[in-house]
Short mmCIF file of C-alpha atoms in Angstrom, two decimals:
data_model
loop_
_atom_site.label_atom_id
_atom_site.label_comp_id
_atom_site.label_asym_id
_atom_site.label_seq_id
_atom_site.Cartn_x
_atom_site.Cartn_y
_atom_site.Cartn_z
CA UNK A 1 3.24 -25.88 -12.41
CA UNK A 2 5.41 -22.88 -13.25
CA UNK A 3 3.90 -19.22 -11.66
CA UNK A 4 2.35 -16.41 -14.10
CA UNK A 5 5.05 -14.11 -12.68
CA UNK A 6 8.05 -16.96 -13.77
CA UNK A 7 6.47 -17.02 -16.92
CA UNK A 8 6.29 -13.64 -17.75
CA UNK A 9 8.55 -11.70 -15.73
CA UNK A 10 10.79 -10.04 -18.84
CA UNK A 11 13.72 -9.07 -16.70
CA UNK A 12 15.58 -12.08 -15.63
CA UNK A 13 18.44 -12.16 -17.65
CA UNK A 14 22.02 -11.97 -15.14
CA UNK A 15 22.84 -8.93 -14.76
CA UNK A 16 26.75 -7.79 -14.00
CA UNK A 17 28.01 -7.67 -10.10
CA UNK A 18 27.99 -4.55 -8.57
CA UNK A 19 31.14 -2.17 -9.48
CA UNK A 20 30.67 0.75 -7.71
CA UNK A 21 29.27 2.49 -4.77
CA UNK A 22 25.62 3.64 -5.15
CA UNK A 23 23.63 5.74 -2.58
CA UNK A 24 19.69 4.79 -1.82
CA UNK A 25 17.48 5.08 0.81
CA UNK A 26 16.59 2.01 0.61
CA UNK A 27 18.12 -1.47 -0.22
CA UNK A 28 15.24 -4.07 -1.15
CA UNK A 29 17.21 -7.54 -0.73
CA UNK A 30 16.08 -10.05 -3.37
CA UNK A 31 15.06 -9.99 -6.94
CA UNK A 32 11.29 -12.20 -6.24
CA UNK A 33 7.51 -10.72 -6.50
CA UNK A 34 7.71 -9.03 -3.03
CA UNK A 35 11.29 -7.50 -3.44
CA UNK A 36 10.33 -6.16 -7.29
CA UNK A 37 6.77 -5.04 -6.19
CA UNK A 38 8.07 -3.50 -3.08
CA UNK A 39 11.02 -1.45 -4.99
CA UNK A 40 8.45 -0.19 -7.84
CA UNK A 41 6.42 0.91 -4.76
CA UNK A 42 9.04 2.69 -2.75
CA UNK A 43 10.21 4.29 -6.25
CA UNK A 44 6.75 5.27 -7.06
CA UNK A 45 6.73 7.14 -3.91
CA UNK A 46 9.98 9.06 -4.21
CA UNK A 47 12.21 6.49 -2.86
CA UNK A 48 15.61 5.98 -3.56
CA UNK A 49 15.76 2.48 -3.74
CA UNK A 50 18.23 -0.34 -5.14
CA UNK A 51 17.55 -4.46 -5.42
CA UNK A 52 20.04 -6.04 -4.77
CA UNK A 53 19.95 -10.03 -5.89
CA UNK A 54 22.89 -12.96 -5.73
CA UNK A 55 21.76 -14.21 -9.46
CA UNK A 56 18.54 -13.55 -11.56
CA UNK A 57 15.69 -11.37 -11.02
CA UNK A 58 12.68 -14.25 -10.20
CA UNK A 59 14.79 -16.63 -9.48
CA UNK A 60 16.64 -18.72 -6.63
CA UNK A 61 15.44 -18.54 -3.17
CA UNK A 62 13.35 -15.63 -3.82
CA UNK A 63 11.43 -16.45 -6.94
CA UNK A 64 8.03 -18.01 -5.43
CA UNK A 65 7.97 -15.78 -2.58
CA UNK A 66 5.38 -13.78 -1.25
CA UNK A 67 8.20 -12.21 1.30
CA UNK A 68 8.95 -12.14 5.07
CA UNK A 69 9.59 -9.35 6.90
CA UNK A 70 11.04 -8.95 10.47
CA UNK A 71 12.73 -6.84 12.50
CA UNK A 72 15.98 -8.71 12.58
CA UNK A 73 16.52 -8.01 8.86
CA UNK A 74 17.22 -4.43 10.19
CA UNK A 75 19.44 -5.93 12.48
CA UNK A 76 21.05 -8.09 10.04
CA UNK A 77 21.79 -4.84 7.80
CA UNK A 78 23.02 -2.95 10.08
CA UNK A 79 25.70 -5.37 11.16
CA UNK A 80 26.11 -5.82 7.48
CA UNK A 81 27.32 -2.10 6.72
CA UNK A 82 29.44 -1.92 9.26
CA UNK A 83 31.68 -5.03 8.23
CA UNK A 84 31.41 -4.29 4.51
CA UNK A 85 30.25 -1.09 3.45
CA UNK A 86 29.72 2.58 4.93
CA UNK A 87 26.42 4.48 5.84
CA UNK A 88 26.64 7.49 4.11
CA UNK A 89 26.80 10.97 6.69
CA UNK A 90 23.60 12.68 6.79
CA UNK A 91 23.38 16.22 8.15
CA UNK A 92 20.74 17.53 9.93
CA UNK A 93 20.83 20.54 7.75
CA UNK A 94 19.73 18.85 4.51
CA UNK A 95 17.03 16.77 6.28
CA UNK A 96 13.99 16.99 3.80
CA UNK A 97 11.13 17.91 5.97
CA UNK A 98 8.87 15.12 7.16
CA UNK A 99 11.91 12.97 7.36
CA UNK A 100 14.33 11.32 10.37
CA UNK A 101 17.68 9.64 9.63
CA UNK A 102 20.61 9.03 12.20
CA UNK A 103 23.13 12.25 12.08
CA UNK A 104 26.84 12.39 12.76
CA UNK A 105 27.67 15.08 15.31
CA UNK A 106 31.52 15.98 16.66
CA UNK A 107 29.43 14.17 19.98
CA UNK A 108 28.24 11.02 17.85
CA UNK A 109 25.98 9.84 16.59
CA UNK A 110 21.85 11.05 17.06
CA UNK A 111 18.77 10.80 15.55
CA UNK A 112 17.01 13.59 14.22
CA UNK A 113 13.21 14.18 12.39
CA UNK A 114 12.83 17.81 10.92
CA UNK A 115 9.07 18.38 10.76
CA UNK A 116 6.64 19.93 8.05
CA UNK A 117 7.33 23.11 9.79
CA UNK A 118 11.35 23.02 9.66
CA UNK A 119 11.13 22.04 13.45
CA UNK A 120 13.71 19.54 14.19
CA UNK A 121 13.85 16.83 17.16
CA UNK A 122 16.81 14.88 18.65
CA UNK A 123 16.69 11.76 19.70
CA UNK A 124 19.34 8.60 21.71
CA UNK A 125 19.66 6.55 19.00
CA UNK A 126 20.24 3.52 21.67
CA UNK A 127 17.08 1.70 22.91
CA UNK A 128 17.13 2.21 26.57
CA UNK A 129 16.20 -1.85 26.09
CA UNK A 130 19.17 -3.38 25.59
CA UNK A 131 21.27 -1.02 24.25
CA UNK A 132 20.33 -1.70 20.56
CA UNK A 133 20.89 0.90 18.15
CA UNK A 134 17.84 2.37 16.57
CA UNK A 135 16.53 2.82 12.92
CA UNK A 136 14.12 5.48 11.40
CA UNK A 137 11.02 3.86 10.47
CA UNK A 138 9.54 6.31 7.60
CA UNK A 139 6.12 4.44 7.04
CA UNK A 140 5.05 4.69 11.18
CA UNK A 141 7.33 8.34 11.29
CA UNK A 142 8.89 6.69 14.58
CA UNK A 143 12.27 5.32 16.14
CA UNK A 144 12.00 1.33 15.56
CA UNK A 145 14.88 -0.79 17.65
CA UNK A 146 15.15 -3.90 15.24
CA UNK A 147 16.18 -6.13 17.90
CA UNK A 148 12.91 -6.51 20.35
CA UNK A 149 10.96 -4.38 18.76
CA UNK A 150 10.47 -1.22 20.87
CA UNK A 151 9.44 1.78 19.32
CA UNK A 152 9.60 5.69 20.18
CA UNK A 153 7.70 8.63 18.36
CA UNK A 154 9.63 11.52 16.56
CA UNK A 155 10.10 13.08 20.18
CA UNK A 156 11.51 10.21 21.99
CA UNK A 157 8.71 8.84 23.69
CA UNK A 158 7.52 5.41 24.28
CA UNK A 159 5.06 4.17 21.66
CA UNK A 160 5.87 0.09 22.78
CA UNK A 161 8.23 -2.01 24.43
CA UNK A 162 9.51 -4.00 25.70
CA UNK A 163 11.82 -0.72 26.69
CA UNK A 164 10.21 1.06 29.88
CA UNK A 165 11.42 4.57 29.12
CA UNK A 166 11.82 7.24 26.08
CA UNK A 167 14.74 8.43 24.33
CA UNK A 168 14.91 12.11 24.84
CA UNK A 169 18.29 13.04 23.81
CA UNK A 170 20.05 15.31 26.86
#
């Protein structure tokens, strides 16, 4: 029996590979339900987001899915961009308020959240875990290490291990 969404999803002609470098703030991997619901969502809230799919919208591995997220996807990514692509350098200076993103400082890399109020926090960017590096996790407003899972508010502190300490940044 063939899905309502296979049989009237509109968009699933092939589209061209990729020629260029875009910038987004968010990469949805694969063209299915969950990836095109979740990008119209993200978009819908201001979201610069891109799908990126091996073949045809609704099709192929991700056609019938109702998604899986985990933390090693993160993880995954990460490792991704740095073998085939760059992260794009983020200052702290044109931080949109309410937002955190990892910064690139003549001492390295940090993270940093600029508050409603302008106020801006530094953080270690390495859980004190393992040694992972960490990602900004808008939805929670935290510091989320994609590897086990710990998690540190906008200040550096604990919110959940399995790390035993914050990440204050000295």
């Amino acid at each position: 029996m063939e899905s309502i969404w296979t049989q009237t999803c509109n968009h699933r002609e092939k589209r061209p590979a990729l020629d260029r470098q875009i910038e987004a703030d968010v990469a949805v991997i694969g063209g299915g339900m969950a990836g095109i619901l979740t990008a119209w969502q993200l978009e819908q809230a201001g979201v610069r987001t891109v799908v990126l799919e091996a073949d045809q919208i609704g099709q192929g591995q991700t056609k019938n899915t109702t998604a899986k997220i985990t933390v090693q996807h993160g993880l995954f990514c990460h490792t991704f961009l740095e073998k085939k692509g760059e992260e794009p350098e983020e200052t702290a200076n044109v931080l949109k308020r309410g937002y955190g993103a990892i910064v690139e400082t003549s001492q390295g890399k940090m993270g940093v959240y600029k508050s409603e109020e302008g106020e801006m926090f530094k953080v270690d960017i390495v859980c004190p875990h393992l040694g992972c590096e960490l990602t900004w996790n808008p939805d929670e407003q935290s510091w989320d290490c994609p590897c086990h899972g710990s998690r540190f508010d906008v200040r550096g502190n604990l919110l959940d291990g399995p790390a035993q300490e914050g990440i204050q940044y000295e």
